[in-house]
PDB file of C-alpha atoms in Angstrom:
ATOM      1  CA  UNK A   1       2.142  -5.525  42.186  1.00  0.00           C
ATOM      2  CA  UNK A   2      -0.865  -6.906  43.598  1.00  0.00           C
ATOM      3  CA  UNK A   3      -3.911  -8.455  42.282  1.00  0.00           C
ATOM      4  CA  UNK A   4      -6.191  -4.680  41.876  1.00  0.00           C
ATOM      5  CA  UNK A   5      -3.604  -2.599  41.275  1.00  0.00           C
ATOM      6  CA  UNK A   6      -2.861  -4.791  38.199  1.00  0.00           C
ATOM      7  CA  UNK A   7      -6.823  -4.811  37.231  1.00  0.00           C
ATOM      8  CA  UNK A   8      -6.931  -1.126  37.613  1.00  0.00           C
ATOM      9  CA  UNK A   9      -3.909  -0.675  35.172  1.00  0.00           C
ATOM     10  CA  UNK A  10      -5.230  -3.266  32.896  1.00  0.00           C
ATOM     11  CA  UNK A  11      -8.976  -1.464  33.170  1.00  0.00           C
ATOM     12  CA  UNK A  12      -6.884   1.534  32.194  1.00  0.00           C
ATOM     13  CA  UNK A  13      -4.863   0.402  29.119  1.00  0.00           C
ATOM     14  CA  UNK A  14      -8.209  -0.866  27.934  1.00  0.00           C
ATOM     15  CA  UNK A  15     -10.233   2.488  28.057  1.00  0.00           C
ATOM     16  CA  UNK A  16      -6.855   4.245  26.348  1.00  0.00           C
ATOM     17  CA  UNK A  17      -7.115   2.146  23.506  1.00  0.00           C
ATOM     18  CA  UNK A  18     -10.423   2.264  22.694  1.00  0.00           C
ATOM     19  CA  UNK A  19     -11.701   0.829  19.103  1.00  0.00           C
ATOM     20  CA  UNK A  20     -11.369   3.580  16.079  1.00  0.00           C
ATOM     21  CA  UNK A  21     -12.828   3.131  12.533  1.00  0.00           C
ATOM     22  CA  UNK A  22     -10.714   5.256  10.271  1.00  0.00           C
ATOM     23  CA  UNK A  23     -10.143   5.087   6.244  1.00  0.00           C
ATOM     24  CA  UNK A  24      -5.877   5.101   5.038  1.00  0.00           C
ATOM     25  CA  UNK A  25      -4.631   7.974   4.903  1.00  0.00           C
ATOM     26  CA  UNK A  26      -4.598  10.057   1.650  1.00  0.00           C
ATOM     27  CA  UNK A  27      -1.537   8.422   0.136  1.00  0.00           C
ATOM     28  CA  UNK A  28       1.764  10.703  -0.160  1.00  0.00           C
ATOM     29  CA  UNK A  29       4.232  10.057  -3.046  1.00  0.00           C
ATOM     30  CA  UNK A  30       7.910   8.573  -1.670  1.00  0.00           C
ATOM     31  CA  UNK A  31      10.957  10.278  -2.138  1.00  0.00           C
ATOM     32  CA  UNK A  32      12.674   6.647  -3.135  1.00  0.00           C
ATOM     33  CA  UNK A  33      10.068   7.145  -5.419  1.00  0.00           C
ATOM     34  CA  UNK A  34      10.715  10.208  -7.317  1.00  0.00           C
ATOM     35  CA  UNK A  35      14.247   9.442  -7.342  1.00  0.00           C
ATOM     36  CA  UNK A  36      13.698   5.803  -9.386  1.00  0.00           C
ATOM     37  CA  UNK A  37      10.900   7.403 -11.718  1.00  0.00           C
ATOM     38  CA  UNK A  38      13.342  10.839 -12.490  1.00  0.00           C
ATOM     39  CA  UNK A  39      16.245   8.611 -13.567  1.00  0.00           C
ATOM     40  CA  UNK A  40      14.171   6.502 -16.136  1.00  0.00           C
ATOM     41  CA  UNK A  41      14.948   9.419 -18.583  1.00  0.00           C
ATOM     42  CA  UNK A  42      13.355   7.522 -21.488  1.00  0.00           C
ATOM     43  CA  UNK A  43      10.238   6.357 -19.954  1.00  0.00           C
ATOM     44  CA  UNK A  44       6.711   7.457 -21.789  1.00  0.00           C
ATOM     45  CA  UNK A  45       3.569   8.318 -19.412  1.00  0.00           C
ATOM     46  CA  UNK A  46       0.920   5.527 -17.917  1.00  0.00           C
ATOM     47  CA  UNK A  47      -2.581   6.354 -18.051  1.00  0.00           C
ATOM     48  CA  UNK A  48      -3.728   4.266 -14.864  1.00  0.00           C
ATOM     49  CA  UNK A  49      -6.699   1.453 -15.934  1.00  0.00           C
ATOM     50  CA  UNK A  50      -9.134  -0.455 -13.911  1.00  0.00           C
ATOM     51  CA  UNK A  51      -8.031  -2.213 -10.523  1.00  0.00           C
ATOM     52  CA  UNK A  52      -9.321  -5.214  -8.515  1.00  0.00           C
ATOM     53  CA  UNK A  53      -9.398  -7.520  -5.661  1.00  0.00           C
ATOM     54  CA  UNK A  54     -11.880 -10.006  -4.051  1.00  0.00           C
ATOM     55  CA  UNK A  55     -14.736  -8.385  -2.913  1.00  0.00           C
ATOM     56  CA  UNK A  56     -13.559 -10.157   0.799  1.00  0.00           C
ATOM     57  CA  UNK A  57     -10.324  -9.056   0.648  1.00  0.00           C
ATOM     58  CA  UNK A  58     -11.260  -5.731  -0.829  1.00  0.00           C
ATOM     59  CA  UNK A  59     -14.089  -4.373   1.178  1.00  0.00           C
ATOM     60  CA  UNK A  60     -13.014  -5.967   4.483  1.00  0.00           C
ATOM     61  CA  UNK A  61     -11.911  -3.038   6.832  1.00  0.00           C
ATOM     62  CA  UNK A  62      -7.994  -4.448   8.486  1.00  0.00           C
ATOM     63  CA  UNK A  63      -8.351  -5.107  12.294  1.00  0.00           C
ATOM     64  CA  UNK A  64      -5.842  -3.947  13.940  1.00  0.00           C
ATOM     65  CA  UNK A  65      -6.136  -5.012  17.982  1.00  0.00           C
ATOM     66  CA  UNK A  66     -10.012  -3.836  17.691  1.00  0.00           C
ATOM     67  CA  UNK A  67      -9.670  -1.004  15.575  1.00  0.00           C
ATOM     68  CA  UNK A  68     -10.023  -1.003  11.956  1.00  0.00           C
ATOM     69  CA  UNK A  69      -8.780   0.621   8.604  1.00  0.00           C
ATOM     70  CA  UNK A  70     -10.506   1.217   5.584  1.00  0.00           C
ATOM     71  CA  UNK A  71      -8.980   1.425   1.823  1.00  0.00           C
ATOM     72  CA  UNK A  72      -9.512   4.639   0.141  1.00  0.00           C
ATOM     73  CA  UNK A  73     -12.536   6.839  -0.449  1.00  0.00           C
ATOM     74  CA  UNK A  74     -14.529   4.120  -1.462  1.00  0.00           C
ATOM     75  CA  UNK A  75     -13.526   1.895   1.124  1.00  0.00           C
ATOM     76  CA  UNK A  76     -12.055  -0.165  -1.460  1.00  0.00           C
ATOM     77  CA  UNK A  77      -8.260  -1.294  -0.585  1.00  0.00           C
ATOM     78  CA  UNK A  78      -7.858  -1.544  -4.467  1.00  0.00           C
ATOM     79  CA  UNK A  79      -9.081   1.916  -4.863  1.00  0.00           C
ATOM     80  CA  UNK A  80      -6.599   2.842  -2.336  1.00  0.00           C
ATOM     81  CA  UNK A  81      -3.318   1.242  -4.119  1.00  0.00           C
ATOM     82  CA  UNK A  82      -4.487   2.614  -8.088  1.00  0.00           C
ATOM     83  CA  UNK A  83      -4.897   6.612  -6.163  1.00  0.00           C
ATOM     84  CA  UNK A  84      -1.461   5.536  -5.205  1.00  0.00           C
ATOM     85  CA  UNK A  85      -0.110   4.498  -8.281  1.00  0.00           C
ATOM     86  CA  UNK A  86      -1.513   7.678  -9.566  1.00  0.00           C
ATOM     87  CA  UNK A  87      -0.156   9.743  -7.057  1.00  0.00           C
ATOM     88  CA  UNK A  88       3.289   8.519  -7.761  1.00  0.00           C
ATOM     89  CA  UNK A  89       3.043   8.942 -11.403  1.00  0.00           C
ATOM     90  CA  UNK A  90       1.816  12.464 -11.492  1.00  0.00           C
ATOM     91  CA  UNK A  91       4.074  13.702  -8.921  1.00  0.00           C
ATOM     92  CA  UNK A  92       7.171  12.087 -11.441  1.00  0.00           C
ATOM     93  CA  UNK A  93       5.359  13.981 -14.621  1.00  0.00           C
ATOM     94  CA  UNK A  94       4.621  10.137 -15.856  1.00  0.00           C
ATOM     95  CA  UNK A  95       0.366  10.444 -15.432  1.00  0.00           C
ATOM     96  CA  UNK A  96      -1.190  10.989 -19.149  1.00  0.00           C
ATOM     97  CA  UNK A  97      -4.704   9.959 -19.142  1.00  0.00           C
ATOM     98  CA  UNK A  98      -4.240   9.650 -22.818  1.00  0.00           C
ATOM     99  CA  UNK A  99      -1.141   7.447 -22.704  1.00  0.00           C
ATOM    100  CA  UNK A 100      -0.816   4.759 -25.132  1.00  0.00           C
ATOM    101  CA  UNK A 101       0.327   2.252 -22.349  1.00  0.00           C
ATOM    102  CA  UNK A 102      -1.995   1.535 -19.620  1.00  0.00           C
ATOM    103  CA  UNK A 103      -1.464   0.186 -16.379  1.00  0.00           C
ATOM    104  CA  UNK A 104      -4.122  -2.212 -14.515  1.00  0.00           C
ATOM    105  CA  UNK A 105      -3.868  -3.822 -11.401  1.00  0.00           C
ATOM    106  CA  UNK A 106      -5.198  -6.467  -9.104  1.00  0.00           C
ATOM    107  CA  UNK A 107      -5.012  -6.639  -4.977  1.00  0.00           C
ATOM    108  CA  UNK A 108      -4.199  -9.953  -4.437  1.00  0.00           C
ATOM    109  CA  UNK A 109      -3.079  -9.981  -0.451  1.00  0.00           C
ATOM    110  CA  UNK A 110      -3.417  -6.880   2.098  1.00  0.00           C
ATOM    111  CA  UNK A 111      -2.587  -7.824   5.920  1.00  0.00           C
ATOM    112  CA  UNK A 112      -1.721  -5.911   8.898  1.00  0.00           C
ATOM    113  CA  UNK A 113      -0.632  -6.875  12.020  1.00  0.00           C
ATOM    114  CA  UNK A 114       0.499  -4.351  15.041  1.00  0.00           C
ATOM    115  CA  UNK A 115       2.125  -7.106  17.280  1.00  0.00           C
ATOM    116  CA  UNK A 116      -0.554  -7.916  19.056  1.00  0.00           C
ATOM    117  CA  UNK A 117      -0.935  -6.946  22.903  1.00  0.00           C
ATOM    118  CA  UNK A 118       2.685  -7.655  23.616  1.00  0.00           C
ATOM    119  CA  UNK A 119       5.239  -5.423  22.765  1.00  0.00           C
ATOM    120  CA  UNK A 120       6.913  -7.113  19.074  1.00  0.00           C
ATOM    121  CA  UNK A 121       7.580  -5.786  15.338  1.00  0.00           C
ATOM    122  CA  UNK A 122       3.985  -4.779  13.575  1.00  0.00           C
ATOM    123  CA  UNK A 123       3.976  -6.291  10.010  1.00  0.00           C
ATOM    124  CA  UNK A 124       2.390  -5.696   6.461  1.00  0.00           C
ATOM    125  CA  UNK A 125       2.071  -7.350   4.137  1.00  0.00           C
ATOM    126  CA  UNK A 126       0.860  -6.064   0.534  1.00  0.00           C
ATOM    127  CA  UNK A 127       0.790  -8.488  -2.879  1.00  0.00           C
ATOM    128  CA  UNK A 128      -0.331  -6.737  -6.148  1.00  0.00           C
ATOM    129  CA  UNK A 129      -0.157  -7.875 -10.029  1.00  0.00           C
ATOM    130  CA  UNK A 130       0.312  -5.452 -12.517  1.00  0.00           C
ATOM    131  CA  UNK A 131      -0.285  -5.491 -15.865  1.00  0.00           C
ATOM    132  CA  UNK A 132       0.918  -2.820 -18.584  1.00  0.00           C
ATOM    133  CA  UNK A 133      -0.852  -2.746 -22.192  1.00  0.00           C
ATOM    134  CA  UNK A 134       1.122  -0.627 -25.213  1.00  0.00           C
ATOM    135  CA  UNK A 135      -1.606   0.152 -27.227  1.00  0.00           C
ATOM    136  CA  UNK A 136      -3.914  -2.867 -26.265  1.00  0.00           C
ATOM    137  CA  UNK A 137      -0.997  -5.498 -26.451  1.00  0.00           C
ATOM    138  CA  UNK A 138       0.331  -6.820 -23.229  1.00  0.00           C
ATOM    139  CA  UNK A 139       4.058  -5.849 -22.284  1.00  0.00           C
ATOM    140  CA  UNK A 140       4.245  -6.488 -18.772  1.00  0.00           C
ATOM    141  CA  UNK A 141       2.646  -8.909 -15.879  1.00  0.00           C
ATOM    142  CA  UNK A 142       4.670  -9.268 -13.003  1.00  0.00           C
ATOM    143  CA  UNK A 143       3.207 -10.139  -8.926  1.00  0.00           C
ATOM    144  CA  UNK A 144       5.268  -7.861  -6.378  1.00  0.00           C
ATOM    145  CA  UNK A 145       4.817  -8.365  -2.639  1.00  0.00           C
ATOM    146  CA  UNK A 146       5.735  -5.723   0.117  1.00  0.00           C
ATOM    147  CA  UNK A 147       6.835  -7.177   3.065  1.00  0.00           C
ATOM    148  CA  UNK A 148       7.079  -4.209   6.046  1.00  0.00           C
ATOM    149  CA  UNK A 149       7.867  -4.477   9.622  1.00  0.00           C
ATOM    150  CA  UNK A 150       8.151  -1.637  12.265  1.00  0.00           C
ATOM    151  CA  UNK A 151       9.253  -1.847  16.182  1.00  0.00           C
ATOM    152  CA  UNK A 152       5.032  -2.011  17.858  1.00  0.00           C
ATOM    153  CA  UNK A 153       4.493  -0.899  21.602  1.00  0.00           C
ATOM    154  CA  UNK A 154       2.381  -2.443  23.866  1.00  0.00           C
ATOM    155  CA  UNK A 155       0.179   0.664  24.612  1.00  0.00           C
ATOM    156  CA  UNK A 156      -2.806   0.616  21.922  1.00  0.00           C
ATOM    157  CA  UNK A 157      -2.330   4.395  21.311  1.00  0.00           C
ATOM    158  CA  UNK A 158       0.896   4.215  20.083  1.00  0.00           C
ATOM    159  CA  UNK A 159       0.417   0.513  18.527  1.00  0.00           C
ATOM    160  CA  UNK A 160      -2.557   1.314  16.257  1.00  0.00           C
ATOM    161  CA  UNK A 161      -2.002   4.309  14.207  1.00  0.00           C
ATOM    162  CA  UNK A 162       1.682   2.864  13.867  1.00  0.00           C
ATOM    163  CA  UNK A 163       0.287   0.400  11.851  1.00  0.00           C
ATOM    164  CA  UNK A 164      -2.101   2.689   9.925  1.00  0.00           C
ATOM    165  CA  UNK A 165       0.954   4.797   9.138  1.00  0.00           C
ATOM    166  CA  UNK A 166       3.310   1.842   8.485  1.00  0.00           C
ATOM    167  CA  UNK A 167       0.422   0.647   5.958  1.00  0.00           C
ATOM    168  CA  UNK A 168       1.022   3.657   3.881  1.00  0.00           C
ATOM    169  CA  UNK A 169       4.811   2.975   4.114  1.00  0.00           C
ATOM    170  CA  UNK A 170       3.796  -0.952   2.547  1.00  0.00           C
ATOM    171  CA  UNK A 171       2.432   0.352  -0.534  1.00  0.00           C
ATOM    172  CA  UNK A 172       5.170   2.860  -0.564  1.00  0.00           C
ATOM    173  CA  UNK A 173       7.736   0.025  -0.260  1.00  0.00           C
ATOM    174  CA  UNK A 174       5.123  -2.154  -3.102  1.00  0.00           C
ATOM    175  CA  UNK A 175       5.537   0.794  -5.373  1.00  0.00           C
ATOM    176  CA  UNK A 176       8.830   0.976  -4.957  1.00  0.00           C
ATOM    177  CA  UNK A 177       9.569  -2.644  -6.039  1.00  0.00           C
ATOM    178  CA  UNK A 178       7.083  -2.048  -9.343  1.00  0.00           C
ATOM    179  CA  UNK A 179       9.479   0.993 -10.273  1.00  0.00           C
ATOM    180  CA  UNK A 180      12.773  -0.719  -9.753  1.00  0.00           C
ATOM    181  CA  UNK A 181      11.882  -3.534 -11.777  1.00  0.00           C
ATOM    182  CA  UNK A 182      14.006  -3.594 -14.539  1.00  0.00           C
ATOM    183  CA  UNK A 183      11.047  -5.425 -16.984  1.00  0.00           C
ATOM    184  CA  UNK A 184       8.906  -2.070 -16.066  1.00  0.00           C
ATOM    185  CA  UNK A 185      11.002   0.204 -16.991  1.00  0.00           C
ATOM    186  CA  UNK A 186      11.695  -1.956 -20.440  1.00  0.00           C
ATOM    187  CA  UNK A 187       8.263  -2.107 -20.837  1.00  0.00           C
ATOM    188  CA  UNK A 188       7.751   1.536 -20.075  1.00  0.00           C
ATOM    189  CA  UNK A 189      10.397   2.623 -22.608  1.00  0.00           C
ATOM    190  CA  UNK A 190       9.158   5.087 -25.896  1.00  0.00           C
TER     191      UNK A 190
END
């Protein structure tokens, strides 16, 4: 291929993946999910407390090959993973604002990668604490991480809102882990 033929298609790649400012996606509940929050038969309801992150890592919109992505309505990431949280729990029956246990968080990593310009796996990466309080005394404090990776193309409209969808998926996967664990569901128990 020679030299402006190549400049043309690079010229062209460029324009067709031109920079996009978008907030996540309003979060939808998993089906793994459901399934692990249905089968903990002797679980009580969560009311869903305050959560938190650096105001850097919080605030700061995730590039993704020019492009960026914004946490949730606030354009707060931490926002983003307690609407989650909620999400799940109401969709299980488990959401009681008046709950005697309480659930808190804190956002402690939130990356995402599409593979860059070269076709490669995109990657997420999402690290939460959680904290559960039984009528103001502490039952529960465990850090999860979701690690997520996804086949990425090289064409920027295909690349990008992979990785704004495959974010979703990471908090999904986070959620997931927080569910399974066996100390939640212990300290979750009536």
């Amino acid at each position: 291929m020679n030299a402006l033929v190549r400049s043309a298609l690079v010229a062209t790649l460029a324009l067709q993946s031109a920079c996009v400012s978008m907030v996540a996606s309003k979060y939808q509940p998993g089906l793994a999910n459901a399934e692990i929050l249905s089968r903990q038969l002797d679980a009580a309801p969560l009311r869903v407390g305050r959560f938190s992150a650096d105001p850097k890592l919080d605030s700061k919109p995730l590039n993704v090959r020019g492009s960026t992505l914004s946490g949730g309505e606030d354009g707060k990431f931490s926002t983003y993973l307690r609407d989650a949280l909620s999400t799940e729990l109401r969709t299980a029956g488990r959401l009681d604002d008046n709950a005697a246990s309480e659930i808190s968080g804190e956002l402690l990593q939130n990356r995402l990668n599409s593979g860059g310009a070269a076709a490669g796996d995109g990657q997420a990466t999402v690290q939460a604490r959680f904290v559960i309080k039984r009528d103001g005394a502490q039952v529960y404090d465990r850090t999860l991480t979701a690690d997520h990776h996804w086949p990425s193309s090289f064409m920027g409209p295909i690349a990008i809102p992979a990785a704004f969808d495959n974010y979703t998926a990471t908090v999904q996967k986070l959620l997931q882990q927080l569910f399974s664990d066996p100390q939640f569901e212990r300290a979750t128990a009536r």
